[in-house]
Amino acid sequence: MANFYTDNADLQYYIDRGIEWEPLVRLVEDGFRREDGFQTTDEAVGFYRDVLEMLGRFVADEIAPVAAEIERETMTLKDGGVEFGPKLTELFTKIKALEMNGLSIPRELGGMNSPVLVYMICSEIMARADVSIMAHHSFHAGIAMAMLVYSMAEGTTEIDPATGEILSTRFQDAIAEIVAGNAWGSMDITEPDAGSDMGALRTKAEQDADGNWFVTGQKIFITSGHGKYHIVIARTEEVKGDDALSGLHGLSTFVVPAYEDLPDGTRNRWVTVERLEEKLGHHASATCAVNFDHAPAHLIGERGEGFKQMLLLMNNARIGVGFECIGICEAAIRTAEAYAEERRTFGKSIDQHEIIADYFDEMRTDVQGLRAMAMRAAMFEEMSYRAQTKLRRGSADDLEARRLEAQSKEYKRSSRRVTPLLKYLAAEKAVEMARRCVQIHGGSGYTTEYGAEKLLRDAMVMPIYEGTSQIQSLMAMKDTLGAITKNPQEFVRRIAQARWRSVSARDPHVRRLAKLQSTSLAAQQHLIRKTVGDKFRNVRSRPLGEWIDGMSQNWDPKRDFAFAMLHAESLTRILADEVICEILLEQAQAHPERMDVFERYIERAEPRTRYLLDVILTTGDRMIEKLHPERHPIEVAAE
């Protein structure tokens, strides 16, 4: 019997050895003090393993065999909502019976109280069979968890400090409905003229004389937008002129129910699906244009906190996409391998031809690197969240509270470093591996018979949604260079240490990693020099006495960071390789059998990062001069 968990040795490594479960389980189980919870880490991890084995078997037996048939089904608009085809409806009835929608929801709210990390691993397994089915499934548990997180953040969740049990939470009825599999929701941000530029959002939320909120406007490209519960970012304050920040500060977050079922069996609807997008792929996931017509809404937190609250969930969403992308990569490798082992040319199967064999080696190695980074990102993000959750429970003494606060900030910082790198590289690799899968199939890959072309169509959206690859690279660049400007002495120290380790470390693997880190630091150093140099060039026309203020004030990201923005993707790829190699070497030092993974990965990362450094060092000036002719050197003005 097929099983998408037990047939994956690399995935099992993390459950059995690669994840440090003890601190996470202890936080999830609130110190093992709950009678209704697990009493040891081993007991908890045993349950997680059982869940993954169960899901792996279900996905292999129930989702993979019908994925192609479900893709051919037609979704239709009906009464302001969306109606699935019979196969997809039947499948989600089976998923409902598994009770997976409450996997990470606390037990007292009807869930299984598993770590979000376990849910993320489940998303990889399901995405391997069909990523669009996984995308829709994610807006069940994901929205329920979001409601709980928002309620806890705003202080409307009551917790018993003696037991850590949730006594009540603001959206408890909605969470229960979702956990039971009777509803789902969506995250509604994008509008016709506002995608990545959230400051341009126009959907409005207005308050009546009695303090009730109502949302009016349109959202587009909303995954599972036919759900009942919409988490909506809407404008509550007007934009002040061209001030982009005022556009962001004027946003607020709302929970907007799409409809209300009345006792007579009719439905009172305030939110309607106007259009179903006809897409290249993801045919088992409804992508909707959604209209809000003076829809009753519930403000989350304080008005003006919408952008901040969106960021609260975005890291988790992007990590989730990373795991989904890994699922696509796994599917691409296994689909291509199955074909290559059977297809013979020139007297041997094509997987024995040197080029194809090298393709497979690179793809397997890349997936292991991506999975290592995904596990690290998910662990950091969850540990930060769990530490904050324990603080809100009020059960920690002063010393423990200070420790948890410090830990939460450190984990959040580490998560912020890794998350955009994961989202960027996993999405790009999903497309690359799916295209290779088509190529390995040859002409057969261009037909619908083998499923290779479906993987490519499904993969194409991954670099677009939940923040494009370009947005991820700009985030990574900004954070990296920003850290250097805040603490240049630390940056200089890191350069010196990396250079010293690259020649003096006894372990040759440590030397190789240090050389790669030196390559990354050289790229960062060049970009910060160019950025500071360009800023200096822009103040040279001012009197000499104003130079210090000119260098320290009025930084314009669009102008002063132009060269760094141009090379942001190259830098992001270097940073991702650096992080992956660091993680894989840590694993190898703890578990020697993982040294092969590190060696295979760094063997390919070394020449790749050297090439990308060369691109950063030797290109870009011509394009910057073309885009910014005003940046040519200017003579120093006289005092």
XYZ file of C-alpha atoms in Angstrom:
639
model
C 0.000 0.000 0.000
C 1.413 3.407 -1.014
C 2.208 5.981 1.668
C 3.562 9.464 0.920
C 5.152 9.707 4.367
C 6.777 6.314 4.883
C 8.274 6.320 1.365
C 10.221 9.523 2.137
C 13.347 8.805 4.198
C 14.427 12.461 4.330
C 11.058 13.511 5.731
C 11.154 10.738 8.321
C 14.624 11.868 9.418
C 13.131 15.096 10.779
C 10.412 13.344 12.763
C 12.781 10.731 14.175
C 15.971 12.744 14.732
C 16.253 16.054 12.894
C 13.807 18.140 14.946
C 14.551 19.048 18.545
C 11.059 18.209 19.748
C 11.514 18.642 23.509
C 11.306 22.471 23.816
C 8.517 22.712 21.249
C 6.381 19.936 22.733
C 6.901 21.329 26.223
C 5.486 24.681 25.099
C 2.663 23.107 23.086
C 1.695 20.901 26.037
C 2.197 23.738 28.542
C 4.842 21.916 30.525
C 2.937 18.584 30.500
C 0.694 19.866 33.302
C -2.621 19.200 31.553
C -4.375 15.924 32.386
C -5.957 15.810 28.928
C -2.594 16.228 27.164
C 0.518 14.195 26.513
C 2.792 13.641 29.503
C 6.092 13.096 27.665
C 7.756 14.279 24.467
C 8.044 10.705 23.180
C 4.317 10.200 23.637
C 3.542 13.388 21.719
C 5.967 12.659 18.867
C 4.547 9.150 18.588
C 1.130 10.706 18.007
C 2.528 13.120 15.394
C 4.123 10.177 13.593
C 0.818 8.309 13.603
C -0.938 11.353 12.120
C 1.646 11.646 9.348
C 1.469 7.948 8.536
C -2.322 8.118 8.416
C -2.281 11.197 6.188
C 0.469 9.767 3.973
C -1.656 6.688 3.339
C -4.827 8.739 2.756
C -3.094 11.092 0.313
C -1.581 8.214 -1.671
C -4.818 6.195 -1.775
C -7.504 8.879 -1.958
C -6.054 12.105 -3.419
C -3.328 11.118 -5.875
C -5.501 8.660 -7.859
C -8.287 11.235 -8.458
C -6.236 14.447 -8.838
C -6.306 14.379 -12.650
C -10.048 13.689 -12.699
C -10.751 16.483 -10.201
C -8.773 18.901 -12.343
C -11.135 18.273 -15.247
C -14.214 19.001 -13.148
C -15.918 22.375 -13.496
C -16.653 24.741 -10.636
C -19.713 26.927 -11.067
C -21.079 30.117 -9.563
C -24.316 29.522 -7.691
C -26.317 31.929 -5.518
C -23.332 34.175 -4.871
C -21.071 31.261 -3.936
C -19.216 28.450 -5.686
C -20.264 24.848 -6.235
C -17.588 22.153 -6.533
C -17.746 19.182 -8.838
C -18.830 15.795 -7.413
C -15.338 14.268 -7.040
C -13.904 17.276 -5.214
C -16.964 17.459 -2.987
C -16.602 13.766 -2.154
C -12.901 14.186 -1.399
C -13.438 17.024 1.072
C -16.146 14.997 2.761
C -13.481 12.338 3.363
C -10.988 14.949 4.592
C -13.653 16.235 6.977
C -14.018 12.716 8.367
C -10.277 12.667 9.153
C -10.817 15.664 11.502
C -7.647 17.245 10.099
C -9.113 20.769 10.138
C -8.396 21.026 13.854
C -4.908 19.538 13.798
C -3.226 22.578 15.408
C -6.238 23.933 17.302
C -6.189 23.520 21.136
C -8.061 20.504 22.506
C -10.547 22.609 24.450
C -11.669 24.142 21.133
C -12.146 20.742 19.535
C -8.701 20.325 17.958
C -5.759 17.930 18.319
C -3.314 20.508 19.769
C -0.472 19.487 17.436
C 2.347 21.896 16.600
C 1.863 24.026 13.497
C 5.113 22.413 12.324
C 3.276 19.077 12.039
C 0.573 20.802 10.006
C 3.259 22.220 7.703
C 4.720 18.761 7.140
C 1.220 17.522 6.323
C 0.939 20.294 3.738
C 4.027 18.990 1.934
C 2.608 15.469 1.861
C -0.753 16.640 0.504
C 0.803 19.053 -2.016
C 2.798 16.184 -3.470
C -0.500 14.663 -4.615
C -2.175 17.935 -5.650
C -1.107 21.374 -4.489
C -4.451 23.013 -5.355
C -6.332 20.609 -3.079
C -3.829 21.469 -0.364
C -4.343 25.188 -1.036
C -8.081 24.907 -0.416
C -7.605 22.662 2.626
C -5.249 25.234 4.150
C -8.055 27.785 4.373
C -9.884 25.597 6.848
C -7.350 25.084 9.633
C -5.420 28.211 8.661
C -8.320 30.615 9.118
C -9.397 28.966 12.381
C -5.849 29.328 13.707
C -5.693 32.936 12.493
C -8.845 33.812 14.411
C -7.393 32.330 17.586
C -4.053 34.121 17.129
C -5.785 37.458 16.546
C -8.058 36.983 19.543
C -5.126 36.162 21.803
C -3.148 39.153 20.501
C -5.985 41.587 21.192
C -6.674 40.108 24.654
C -10.135 38.673 23.999
C -9.182 35.099 24.836
C -9.725 34.129 28.467
C -7.198 31.624 29.840
C -7.163 29.840 33.167
C -3.685 30.660 34.583
C -3.774 27.598 36.821
C -4.285 25.092 34.002
C -3.424 27.037 30.822
C -6.822 26.047 29.426
C -8.654 28.411 27.084
C -11.953 29.221 28.779
C -13.350 31.330 25.952
C -12.170 33.100 22.835
C -13.775 35.777 20.715
C -14.416 33.773 17.544
C -15.092 30.475 19.313
C -18.257 29.605 17.375
C -16.580 30.235 14.021
C -13.521 28.199 15.029
C -15.755 25.309 16.111
C -17.615 25.446 12.797
C -14.372 25.280 10.832
C -12.851 22.537 12.987
C -15.976 20.461 12.415
C -15.442 20.847 8.662
C -18.681 22.771 8.131
C -17.080 26.048 6.998
C -13.826 27.601 5.902
C -12.540 31.093 5.203
C -10.158 33.223 3.208
C -7.616 36.017 3.548
C -8.809 38.972 1.452
C -6.111 41.519 0.630
C -5.566 41.990 -3.125
C -7.662 44.484 -5.112
C -7.814 45.375 -8.830
C -5.320 48.239 -8.441
C -3.509 47.100 -5.307
C -1.459 43.923 -5.129
C 1.941 44.227 -3.503
C 1.237 47.937 -2.890
C -1.088 47.600 0.081
C -1.059 51.347 0.648
C -3.279 51.658 -2.426
C -6.106 49.484 -1.052
C -9.551 51.093 -1.474
C -12.041 48.688 0.119
C -13.595 50.721 2.925
C -14.805 49.938 6.409
C -17.196 52.425 7.982
C -18.710 52.653 11.431
C -22.324 53.602 12.139
C -23.600 55.659 15.047
C -23.911 52.555 17.215
C -20.275 51.561 16.656
C -21.024 48.740 14.195
C -18.609 48.216 11.316
C -19.500 47.548 7.677
C -17.176 46.717 4.762
C -17.788 47.744 1.148
C -15.556 47.062 -1.846
C -14.057 44.358 -4.036
C -11.193 41.916 -3.554
C -9.687 39.797 -6.335
C -7.522 36.669 -6.649
C -8.921 35.403 -3.345
C -8.119 31.728 -2.782
C -11.182 29.883 -1.437
C -13.028 33.203 -1.514
C -16.344 31.360 -1.439
C -15.800 30.533 2.219
C -17.936 31.786 5.094
C -15.340 33.699 7.111
C -13.296 36.400 5.400
C -10.338 38.054 7.102
C -10.341 41.387 5.284
C -7.877 44.267 5.178
C -9.923 47.431 4.629
C -9.352 51.168 4.765
C -10.608 52.991 7.836
C -8.513 56.174 7.469
C -7.957 58.312 4.370
C -4.635 58.486 2.516
C -2.844 61.809 2.986
C -1.678 62.926 -0.440
C 1.115 60.778 -1.872
C 2.273 59.554 1.532
C 2.521 55.766 1.083
C 2.972 55.254 4.814
C -0.322 56.997 5.551
C -1.883 54.528 3.113
C -0.547 51.621 5.172
C -1.340 53.208 8.525
C -4.949 53.730 7.469
C -5.713 50.010 7.150
C -7.554 47.816 9.631
C -8.369 44.101 9.875
C -11.858 42.641 10.067
C -13.562 39.284 10.242
C -16.466 39.451 7.784
C -18.987 36.583 7.673
C -20.169 36.091 4.098
C -23.656 35.017 5.065
C -26.047 34.035 7.824
C -28.228 30.943 7.684
C -31.763 31.750 8.831
C -34.160 29.438 10.741
C -36.425 29.093 7.701
C -33.603 27.505 5.677
C -32.818 30.594 3.608
C -29.502 32.403 3.600
C -28.907 36.112 4.135
C -25.775 36.936 2.108
C -23.603 40.068 2.386
C -20.538 38.843 0.511
C -20.840 37.436 -3.001
C -18.482 35.807 -5.454
C -18.698 37.865 -8.635
C -16.260 35.895 -10.761
C -14.312 32.634 -10.799
C -10.895 33.064 -12.359
C -10.035 30.721 -15.229
C -6.465 29.785 -14.357
C -3.469 28.074 -15.901
C -3.375 25.580 -13.031
C -4.670 25.014 -9.487
C -7.995 23.866 -10.902
C -9.136 22.266 -7.625
C -8.865 25.605 -5.827
C -11.426 28.361 -6.347
C -9.836 31.764 -7.020
C -12.524 34.402 -6.675
C -13.386 38.031 -7.192
C -15.378 38.895 -4.073
C -17.790 41.794 -3.540
C -18.607 43.255 -0.113
C -21.880 45.181 -0.025
C -22.089 47.009 3.302
C -21.202 43.683 4.926
C -21.349 43.526 8.749
C -17.784 43.253 10.029
C -15.915 42.692 13.289
C -12.836 44.867 13.888
C -9.761 42.974 15.063
C -7.544 44.862 17.487
C -7.320 48.612 16.978
C -8.107 50.571 13.839
C -4.982 51.363 11.836
C -3.282 48.060 12.764
C -4.186 46.224 9.547
C -0.746 46.168 7.994
C 0.871 45.033 11.253
C -1.726 42.311 11.716
C -1.286 41.127 8.147
C 2.430 40.683 8.830
C 1.538 38.679 11.963
C 0.208 35.901 9.725
C 2.224 36.417 6.554
C 5.368 34.687 7.826
C 3.388 31.519 8.540
C 1.630 31.744 5.177
C 4.934 32.068 3.329
C 6.461 29.183 5.250
C 3.395 27.152 4.328
C 3.931 27.960 0.656
C 7.521 26.794 1.056
C 6.327 23.375 2.227
C 3.783 23.220 -0.606
C 6.548 23.976 -3.110
C 8.617 21.124 -1.676
C 5.621 18.861 -2.264
C 5.580 19.915 -5.928
C 9.325 19.285 -6.161
C 8.908 15.788 -4.686
C 6.148 15.054 -7.185
C 8.287 16.329 -10.071
C 11.254 14.153 -9.089
C 9.210 11.001 -8.562
C 7.141 11.469 -11.725
C 10.296 12.023 -13.773
C 12.160 9.121 -12.140
C 9.305 6.690 -12.786
C 9.312 7.613 -16.464
C 13.113 7.700 -16.822
C 13.538 4.241 -15.309
C 11.234 2.743 -17.955
C 12.147 4.830 -21.000
C 15.101 3.324 -22.868
C 17.291 5.025 -25.473
C 20.614 3.945 -26.969
C 20.528 0.683 -25.083
C 19.827 1.909 -21.541
C 17.166 3.627 -19.476
C 17.445 7.403 -19.690
C 18.077 7.799 -15.965
C 21.496 6.217 -16.688
C 22.458 8.907 -19.195
C 24.924 11.303 -17.613
C 22.971 14.537 -18.085
C 19.722 13.062 -16.766
C 21.480 11.342 -13.863
C 23.005 14.697 -12.915
C 19.590 16.338 -13.144
C 18.181 13.859 -10.665
C 21.139 14.236 -8.298
C 20.750 18.015 -8.302
C 16.970 17.860 -7.836
C 17.188 15.439 -4.902
C 19.928 17.531 -3.302
C 17.970 20.763 -3.757
C 14.859 19.247 -2.182
C 16.833 18.125 0.853
C 18.280 21.617 1.190
C 14.878 23.256 0.839
C 13.338 20.904 3.391
C 16.119 21.678 5.876
C 15.446 25.404 5.505
C 11.667 24.911 5.711
C 11.918 22.915 8.941
C 14.161 25.577 10.450
C 11.870 28.448 9.429
C 8.757 26.683 10.741
C 10.461 25.797 14.022
C 11.700 29.352 14.625
C 8.317 30.887 13.806
C 6.398 28.493 16.011
C 8.773 28.736 18.956
C 8.370 32.517 18.872
C 4.584 32.220 18.763
C 4.440 29.549 21.489
C 6.647 31.593 23.809
C 4.310 34.583 23.376
C 1.316 32.321 23.974
C 2.766 31.100 27.270
C 3.390 34.703 28.302
C -0.240 35.578 27.601
C -1.393 32.668 29.750
C 0.125 34.461 32.719
C 1.475 31.272 34.277
C 5.174 32.188 34.061
C 7.027 33.802 36.962
C 9.062 36.971 36.377
C 12.302 35.160 35.607
C 10.672 32.757 33.172
C 8.695 35.608 31.593
C 11.912 37.528 30.840
C 13.457 34.374 29.393
C 10.415 33.686 27.212
C 10.321 37.282 25.976
C 13.994 37.144 25.002
C 13.547 33.763 23.334
C 10.504 34.936 21.399
C 12.368 37.925 19.988
C 15.391 35.836 19.027
C 13.278 33.176 17.327
C 11.276 35.854 15.506
C 14.491 37.490 14.278
C 15.799 34.151 13.037
C 12.485 33.337 11.372
C 12.488 36.681 9.595
C 15.940 35.917 8.225
C 15.002 32.501 6.831
C 11.390 32.940 5.687
C 11.835 35.157 2.582
C 14.766 32.979 1.494
C 12.588 29.864 1.782
C 9.616 31.386 -0.032
C 11.870 32.694 -2.808
C 13.981 29.623 -3.436
C 11.279 26.993 -2.921
C 8.935 28.728 -5.350
C 11.631 29.176 -7.982
C 12.776 25.559 -7.590
C 9.207 24.272 -7.873
C 8.962 25.831 -11.330
C 12.457 24.700 -12.304
C 11.913 21.086 -11.243
C 8.454 20.879 -12.803
C 9.896 22.135 -16.095
C 12.693 19.578 -15.868
C 10.097 16.897 -15.268
C 8.417 17.874 -18.551
C 11.796 17.920 -20.314
C 12.786 14.469 -19.047
C 9.495 13.114 -20.384
C 10.303 14.565 -23.805
C 7.291 14.798 -26.097
C 5.243 12.752 -23.640
C 5.703 15.511 -21.064
C 3.820 17.922 -23.309
C 0.766 15.660 -23.255
C -1.637 15.270 -20.362
C -1.095 11.516 -20.026
C 1.740 11.519 -17.481
C 0.855 14.554 -15.358
C 4.157 16.360 -15.930
C 2.547 19.353 -17.638
C 0.030 19.661 -14.783
C 2.880 19.963 -12.290
C 4.383 22.788 -14.326
C 1.064 24.614 -14.592
C 0.451 24.254 -10.865
C 3.995 25.380 -10.030
C 3.866 28.579 -12.083
C 1.828 30.474 -9.474
C 4.144 29.683 -6.573
C 6.571 32.579 -7.276
C 3.547 34.905 -7.422
C 1.186 34.370 -4.498
C 1.766 35.171 -0.819
C 4.354 37.728 -1.930
C 6.172 37.467 -5.256
C 9.733 36.220 -5.542
C 10.819 39.781 -6.202
C 9.136 41.046 -3.012
C 10.876 38.266 -1.045
C 14.257 39.214 -2.473
C 13.743 42.892 -1.690
C 12.803 41.984 1.893
C 15.905 39.819 2.277
C 18.126 42.531 0.812
C 16.626 45.287 2.964
C 16.965 43.280 6.176
C 20.509 42.180 5.369
C 21.845 45.614 4.470
C 19.817 47.243 7.256
C 21.511 45.012 9.814
C 24.916 46.084 8.489
C 24.116 49.791 8.764
C 22.855 49.320 12.330
C 25.976 47.479 13.489
C 28.902 47.878 11.059
C 31.400 46.684 13.681
C 29.616 43.338 13.938
C 29.693 43.023 10.149
C 33.442 43.642 10.062
C 33.894 41.044 12.807
C 31.914 38.478 10.824
C 34.081 39.089 7.751
C 37.258 38.598 9.752
C 35.967 35.448 11.475
C 34.803 33.859 8.216
C 38.150 34.527 6.549
C 40.037 33.101 9.528
C 37.891 29.947 9.682
C 38.269 29.445 5.928
C 42.028 28.912 6.337
C 42.497 27.797 9.939
C 39.600 25.475 10.818
C 40.725 21.893 11.349
C 37.548 20.434 9.897
C 37.630 20.761 6.071
C 33.843 20.970 6.008
C 33.944 23.995 8.310
C 36.553 25.567 6.014
C 34.323 25.036 2.989
C 31.356 26.594 4.757
C 33.489 29.550 5.889
C 34.618 30.174 2.311
C 31.021 30.181 1.158
C 30.117 32.559 3.994
C 32.993 34.808 2.893
C 31.510 34.862 -0.602
C 28.166 35.946 0.850
C 29.775 38.628 2.990
C 31.745 39.922 -0.008
C 28.492 40.354 -1.912
C 26.926 42.180 1.020
C 30.028 44.361 1.425
C 29.976 45.399 -2.228
C 26.270 46.259 -2.119
C 26.598 48.333 1.050
C 29.624 50.157 -0.391
C 27.711 50.985 -3.559
C 24.685 52.086 -1.548
C 26.694 54.354 0.743
C 28.758 55.601 -2.206
C 25.658 56.499 -4.182
C 24.222 58.316 -1.173
C 27.473 60.256 -0.813
C 27.377 61.167 -4.496
C 23.889 62.589 -4.042
C 24.998 64.963 -1.236
C 28.178 66.174 -2.932
C 26.330 69.105 -4.500
C 25.472 70.435 -1.046
C 27.749 72.613 1.097
C 30.406 70.624 2.943
C 28.905 71.475 6.330
C 25.689 69.652 5.381
C 27.349 66.404 4.337
C 27.009 64.640 7.707
C 23.276 65.374 7.914
C 22.906 64.456 4.253
C 24.473 61.058 4.820
C 22.502 60.251 7.968
C 19.077 61.600 7.026
C 16.468 61.520 4.260
C 17.288 58.120 2.821
C 15.098 57.409 -0.207
C 14.770 53.629 -0.766
C 13.812 54.084 -4.433
C 16.888 56.182 -5.159
C 19.555 55.315 -2.610
C 19.114 51.515 -2.753
C 18.774 51.271 -6.537
C 21.934 49.180 -7.079
C 21.075 46.833 -4.217
C 17.513 46.425 -5.511
C 18.864 45.558 -8.943
C 20.921 42.699 -7.474
C 18.442 41.657 -4.767
C 17.624 38.304 -6.380
C 21.286 37.378 -6.820
C 21.934 38.251 -3.182
C 18.897 36.245 -2.076
C 20.125 33.123 -3.858
C 23.531 33.489 -2.178
C 21.936 34.001 1.240
C 19.702 30.958 0.749
C 22.649 28.728 -0.152
C 24.531 30.061 2.869
C 21.665 29.290 5.276
C 21.080 25.826 3.829
C 24.758 24.905 4.088
C 24.862 26.128 7.690
C 21.859 23.980 8.612
C 23.095 20.895 6.764
C 26.518 21.092 8.411
C 24.840 21.355 11.832
C 22.866 18.226 10.995
C 25.972 16.400 9.802
C 27.873 17.257 12.970
C 25.011 15.864 15.059
C 24.192 12.916 12.760
C 27.174 11.829 10.635
C 24.978 10.062 8.080
C 23.808 13.531 6.972
C 27.324 14.538 5.868
C 26.576 13.203 2.397
C 23.714 15.698 2.064
C 25.940 18.603 3.115
C 28.723 17.583 0.739
C 26.380 17.179 -2.205
C 24.736 20.533 -1.538
C 27.865 22.621 -0.976
C 29.524 21.044 -4.023
C 26.889 22.760 -6.140
C 26.538 25.876 -3.982
C 30.219 26.861 -4.167
C 30.458 27.570 -7.917
C 26.905 28.953 -7.949
C 27.619 31.564 -5.266
C 30.955 32.504 -6.868
C 29.119 33.163 -10.132
C 26.440 35.239 -8.420
C 29.112 37.268 -6.614
C 30.758 37.962 -9.967
C 27.411 39.172 -11.333
C 27.038 41.566 -8.403
C 30.633 42.822 -8.679
C 30.757 43.357 -12.426
C 27.266 44.233 -13.660
C 24.539 46.756 -12.963
C 26.124 50.164 -13.514
C 24.856 50.439 -17.087
C 21.278 49.665 -16.092
C 21.368 52.047 -13.116
C 22.661 54.869 -15.336
C 19.868 54.154 -17.799
C 17.160 54.175 -15.112
C 18.641 57.032 -13.042
C 20.536 59.435 -15.331
C 20.440 62.063 -12.593
C 22.874 59.953 -10.560
C 25.964 60.901 -12.599
C 28.784 62.440 -10.507
C 28.264 66.096 -9.603
C 30.992 68.567 -8.735
C 31.195 69.634 -5.098
C 29.504 72.991 -4.570
C 31.502 75.811 -3.056
C 30.759 76.934 0.463
